[in-house]
PDB file of C-alpha atoms in Angstrom:
ATOM      1  CA  UNK A  23       0.000   0.000   0.000  1.00 71.00           C
ATOM      2  CA  UNK A  24       1.162   3.499  -0.770  1.00 72.00           C
ATOM      3  CA  UNK A  25      -0.036   6.515   1.162  1.00 79.00           C
ATOM      4  CA  UNK A  26      -0.257  10.144   0.055  1.00 80.00           C
ATOM      5  CA  UNK A  27       0.475  12.544   2.897  1.00 87.00           C
ATOM      6  CA  UNK A  28      -0.436  16.201   3.131  1.00 87.00           C
ATOM      7  CA  UNK A  29       2.688  17.493   4.853  1.00 91.00           C
ATOM      8  CA  UNK A  30       1.097  20.781   5.921  1.00 94.00           C
ATOM      9  CA  UNK A  31      -1.861  19.048   7.591  1.00 94.00           C
ATOM     10  CA  UNK A  32       0.197  16.069   8.778  1.00 94.00           C
ATOM     11  CA  UNK A  33      -2.315  13.468   7.658  1.00 94.00           C
ATOM     12  CA  UNK A  34      -2.925  10.828   5.007  1.00 92.00           C
ATOM     13  CA  UNK A  35      -5.121  12.084   2.165  1.00 87.00           C
ATOM     14  CA  UNK A  36      -5.118   9.031  -0.108  1.00 82.00           C
ATOM     15  CA  UNK A  37      -4.242   5.323  -0.094  1.00 82.00           C
ATOM     16  CA  UNK A  38      -3.067   3.440  -3.176  1.00 73.00           C
ATOM     17  CA  UNK A  39      -3.588  -0.307  -2.920  1.00 70.00           C
ATOM     18  CA  UNK A  40      -1.532  -2.506  -5.162  1.00 62.00           C
ATOM     19  CA  UNK A  41      -2.099  -6.192  -5.792  1.00 61.00           C
ATOM     20  CA  UNK A  42       1.064  -8.239  -6.278  1.00 54.00           C
ATOM     21  CA  UNK A  43       1.103 -11.350  -8.416  1.00 54.00           C
ATOM     22  CA  UNK A  44       1.076 -14.201  -5.907  1.00 55.00           C
ATOM     23  CA  UNK A  45       2.964 -16.745  -8.031  1.00 55.00           C
ATOM     24  CA  UNK A  46       6.095 -14.589  -8.262  1.00 50.00           C
ATOM     25  CA  UNK A  47       5.955 -13.730  -4.559  1.00 51.00           C
ATOM     26  CA  UNK A  48       5.660 -17.398  -3.615  1.00 55.00           C
ATOM     27  CA  UNK A  49       8.506 -18.466  -5.926  1.00 57.00           C
ATOM     28  CA  UNK A  50      10.932 -15.860  -4.586  1.00 50.00           C
ATOM     29  CA  UNK A  51       9.873 -15.994  -0.966  1.00 50.00           C
ATOM     30  CA  UNK A  52       9.851 -12.194  -0.814  1.00 48.00           C
ATOM     31  CA  UNK A  53       6.767 -10.766   0.820  1.00 50.00           C
ATOM     32  CA  UNK A  54       7.762  -7.142   1.323  1.00 55.00           C
ATOM     33  CA  UNK A  55       6.250  -5.996  -1.966  1.00 69.00           C
ATOM     34  CA  UNK A  56       7.946  -2.756  -2.925  1.00 80.00           C
ATOM     35  CA  UNK A  57      11.656  -2.105  -3.475  1.00 85.00           C
ATOM     36  CA  UNK A  58      11.824   1.295  -5.135  1.00 91.00           C
ATOM     37  CA  UNK A  59       9.717   4.249  -6.258  1.00 92.00           C
ATOM     38  CA  UNK A  60      10.571   6.947  -8.774  1.00 95.00           C
ATOM     39  CA  UNK A  61       8.685  10.020  -9.946  1.00 95.00           C
ATOM     40  CA  UNK A  62       8.871  11.277 -13.503  1.00 97.00           C
ATOM     41  CA  UNK A  63      10.330  14.783 -13.638  1.00 95.00           C
ATOM     42  CA  UNK A  64       6.900  16.298 -14.390  1.00 96.00           C
ATOM     43  CA  UNK A  65       5.415  14.452 -11.399  1.00 94.00           C
ATOM     44  CA  UNK A  66       2.674  12.794 -13.442  1.00 95.00           C
ATOM     45  CA  UNK A  67       3.987   9.212 -13.337  1.00 95.00           C
ATOM     46  CA  UNK A  68       5.274   7.041 -10.543  1.00 93.00           C
ATOM     47  CA  UNK A  69       7.255   3.853 -11.231  1.00 95.00           C
ATOM     48  CA  UNK A  70       7.179   1.086  -8.626  1.00 92.00           C
ATOM     49  CA  UNK A  71       9.820  -1.656  -8.613  1.00 92.00           C
ATOM     50  CA  UNK A  72       8.098  -4.668  -7.148  1.00 83.00           C
ATOM     51  CA  UNK A  73       8.808  -8.013  -5.540  1.00 80.00           C
ATOM     52  CA  UNK A  74       6.437  -9.739  -7.978  1.00 82.00           C
ATOM     53  CA  UNK A  75       8.926  -9.191 -10.849  1.00 86.00           C
ATOM     54  CA  UNK A  76       7.035  -6.250 -12.335  1.00 89.00           C
ATOM     55  CA  UNK A  77       7.466  -2.524 -12.722  1.00 94.00           C
ATOM     56  CA  UNK A  78       4.257  -0.586 -12.599  1.00 91.00           C
ATOM     57  CA  UNK A  79       3.793   2.859 -14.119  1.00 94.00           C
ATOM     58  CA  UNK A  80       1.148   4.574 -12.038  1.00 91.00           C
ATOM     59  CA  UNK A  81      -0.756   7.802 -12.485  1.00 90.00           C
ATOM     60  CA  UNK A  82       0.745   9.795  -9.603  1.00 89.00           C
ATOM     61  CA  UNK A  83      -2.522  11.605  -8.914  1.00 86.00           C
ATOM     62  CA  UNK A  84      -4.898   8.624  -8.815  1.00 84.00           C
ATOM     63  CA  UNK A  85      -2.551   5.681  -8.168  1.00 83.00           C
ATOM     64  CA  UNK A  86      -4.099   3.751 -11.062  1.00 85.00           C
ATOM     65  CA  UNK A  87      -1.754   1.557 -13.108  1.00 87.00           C
ATOM     66  CA  UNK A  88      -1.125   2.828 -16.648  1.00 94.00           C
ATOM     67  CA  UNK A  89       1.256   0.003 -17.608  1.00 95.00           C
ATOM     68  CA  UNK A  90       2.641  -3.136 -16.019  1.00 92.00           C
ATOM     69  CA  UNK A  91       6.159  -3.825 -17.316  1.00 95.00           C
ATOM     70  CA  UNK A  92       6.479  -7.575 -16.987  1.00 92.00           C
ATOM     71  CA  UNK A  93       9.595  -8.889 -18.759  1.00 91.00           C
ATOM     72  CA  UNK A  94      11.802  -9.377 -15.683  1.00 91.00           C
ATOM     73  CA  UNK A  95      12.123 -12.919 -14.370  1.00 88.00           C
ATOM     74  CA  UNK A  96      12.886 -12.070 -10.734  1.00 85.00           C
ATOM     75  CA  UNK A  97      12.430  -9.369  -8.101  1.00 85.00           C
ATOM     76  CA  UNK A  98      12.785  -5.819  -9.441  1.00 90.00           C
ATOM     77  CA  UNK A  99      15.141  -3.763  -7.269  1.00 91.00           C
ATOM     78  CA  UNK A 100      15.288  -0.289  -8.811  1.00 95.00           C
ATOM     79  CA  UNK A 101      13.623   2.057 -11.278  1.00 97.00           C
ATOM     80  CA  UNK A 102      14.474   5.519 -12.616  1.00 98.00           C
ATOM     81  CA  UNK A 103      12.926   7.836 -15.184  1.00 98.00           C
ATOM     82  CA  UNK A 104      15.001   9.535 -17.860  1.00 98.00           C
ATOM     83  CA  UNK A 105      14.812  13.332 -17.425  1.00 97.00           C
ATOM     84  CA  UNK A 106      12.612  13.696 -20.525  1.00 96.00           C
ATOM     85  CA  UNK A 107      10.081  11.229 -19.050  1.00 96.00           C
ATOM     86  CA  UNK A 108       9.912   9.174 -22.253  1.00 97.00           C
ATOM     87  CA  UNK A 109      11.732   6.155 -20.819  1.00 97.00           C
ATOM     88  CA  UNK A 110      12.086   4.400 -17.499  1.00 98.00           C
ATOM     89  CA  UNK A 111      14.889   1.971 -16.633  1.00 98.00           C
ATOM     90  CA  UNK A 112      14.589  -0.981 -14.246  1.00 97.00           C
ATOM     91  CA  UNK A 113      17.011  -3.450 -12.648  1.00 94.00           C
ATOM     92  CA  UNK A 114      16.252  -6.919 -11.319  1.00 90.00           C
ATOM     93  CA  UNK A 115      17.684  -9.915  -9.449  1.00 84.00           C
ATOM     94  CA  UNK A 116      17.602 -11.559 -12.902  1.00 86.00           C
ATOM     95  CA  UNK A 117      20.811  -9.578 -13.600  1.00 85.00           C
ATOM     96  CA  UNK A 118      19.199  -7.420 -16.278  1.00 90.00           C
ATOM     97  CA  UNK A 119      18.710  -3.704 -16.754  1.00 95.00           C
ATOM     98  CA  UNK A 120      15.785  -2.963 -19.055  1.00 96.00           C
ATOM     99  CA  UNK A 121      14.740   0.247 -20.815  1.00 97.00           C
ATOM    100  CA  UNK A 122      11.002   0.867 -21.311  1.00 98.00           C
ATOM    101  CA  UNK A 123       8.875   3.337 -23.263  1.00 98.00           C
ATOM    102  CA  UNK A 124       6.631   5.124 -20.735  1.00 97.00           C
ATOM    103  CA  UNK A 125       3.943   5.899 -23.316  1.00 96.00           C
ATOM    104  CA  UNK A 126       3.427   2.361 -24.583  1.00 97.00           C
ATOM    105  CA  UNK A 127       4.899   0.203 -21.797  1.00 97.00           C
ATOM    106  CA  UNK A 128       7.002  -1.664 -24.378  1.00 97.00           C
ATOM    107  CA  UNK A 129      10.538  -2.809 -23.670  1.00 97.00           C
ATOM    108  CA  UNK A 130      12.988  -0.884 -25.853  1.00 98.00           C
ATOM    109  CA  UNK A 131      16.279  -2.490 -24.848  1.00 96.00           C
ATOM    110  CA  UNK A 132      18.035  -4.826 -22.430  1.00 95.00           C
ATOM    111  CA  UNK A 133      21.435  -3.400 -21.513  1.00 92.00           C
ATOM    112  CA  UNK A 134      24.254  -5.852 -22.217  1.00 79.00           C
ATOM    113  CA  UNK A 135      27.405  -6.212 -20.146  1.00 77.00           C
ATOM    114  CA  UNK A 136      25.926  -6.365 -16.643  1.00 78.00           C
ATOM    115  CA  UNK A 137      28.412  -8.301 -14.489  1.00 76.00           C
ATOM    116  CA  UNK A 138      26.620  -8.372 -11.172  1.00 77.00           C
ATOM    117  CA  UNK A 139      23.519  -7.395  -9.309  1.00 85.00           C
ATOM    118  CA  UNK A 140      22.332  -3.825  -9.984  1.00 89.00           C
ATOM    119  CA  UNK A 141      20.530  -2.270  -7.025  1.00 90.00           C
ATOM    120  CA  UNK A 142      20.568   1.432  -7.932  1.00 93.00           C
ATOM    121  CA  UNK A 143      19.952   3.468 -11.086  1.00 96.00           C
ATOM    122  CA  UNK A 144      20.311   7.212 -11.765  1.00 96.00           C
ATOM    123  CA  UNK A 145      20.405   9.484 -14.810  1.00 97.00           C
ATOM    124  CA  UNK A 146      22.608  12.513 -15.280  1.00 97.00           C
ATOM    125  CA  UNK A 147      20.536  15.742 -15.315  1.00 96.00           C
ATOM    126  CA  UNK A 148      20.804  15.999 -19.111  1.00 96.00           C
ATOM    127  CA  UNK A 149      19.780  12.345 -19.568  1.00 96.00           C
ATOM    128  CA  UNK A 150      22.852  11.476 -21.630  1.00 96.00           C
ATOM    129  CA  UNK A 151      24.435   9.166 -19.032  1.00 97.00           C
ATOM    130  CA  UNK A 152      22.844   6.385 -17.018  1.00 97.00           C
ATOM    131  CA  UNK A 153      24.614   5.171 -13.875  1.00 95.00           C
ATOM    132  CA  UNK A 154      23.994   1.705 -12.466  1.00 94.00           C
ATOM    133  CA  UNK A 155      25.432   0.530  -9.196  1.00 92.00           C
ATOM    134  CA  UNK A 156      25.461  -2.658  -7.229  1.00 89.00           C
ATOM    135  CA  UNK A 157      27.451  -5.715  -6.307  1.00 86.00           C
ATOM    136  CA  UNK A 158      30.004  -6.938  -8.853  1.00 78.00           C
ATOM    137  CA  UNK A 159      30.230 -10.615  -9.785  1.00 76.00           C
ATOM    138  CA  UNK A 160      33.338 -11.015  -7.584  1.00 78.00           C
ATOM    139  CA  UNK A 161      31.840  -9.086  -4.676  1.00 77.00           C
ATOM    140  CA  UNK A 162      32.507  -5.498  -3.771  1.00 83.00           C
ATOM    141  CA  UNK A 163      30.795  -2.486  -5.231  1.00 87.00           C
ATOM    142  CA  UNK A 164      30.532  -1.792  -8.931  1.00 86.00           C
ATOM    143  CA  UNK A 165      29.372   1.319 -10.755  1.00 89.00           C
ATOM    144  CA  UNK A 166      28.853   1.427 -14.511  1.00 89.00           C
ATOM    145  CA  UNK A 167      28.243   4.528 -16.617  1.00 93.00           C
ATOM    146  CA  UNK A 168      26.238   4.048 -19.808  1.00 93.00           C
ATOM    147  CA  UNK A 169      26.493   6.787 -22.425  1.00 91.00           C
TER     148      UNK A 169
END
């Protein structure tokens, strides 16, 4: 469940309920549901990286799902919007980083060359560089810049 808070009034003004796909949750053993949230720069979309192997693009005002991005084959750990809002990138325990079109929900690309588990994603302000970070295949931290 996601809650919208009015910070000035100090109270919850809206609840977003999200149903996870039970099969994926049972197969992974993860029951915590949500790993990451990201707002599009214009604030209209919210991406949720979920335990049930999906990324959901939600209308930030209503909480209703616009697209379910369902090509990952394990828990999704991170999501980030490109500054222009046209794409969102996600990373999963399946050792993939995927690029999605926010308008259609279609996968545009799977980034090649991942050598470990990516747990964080960020774009440069101009959107020309994507940074992924996580645990390298031999342990220790690893950051990769994609231009």
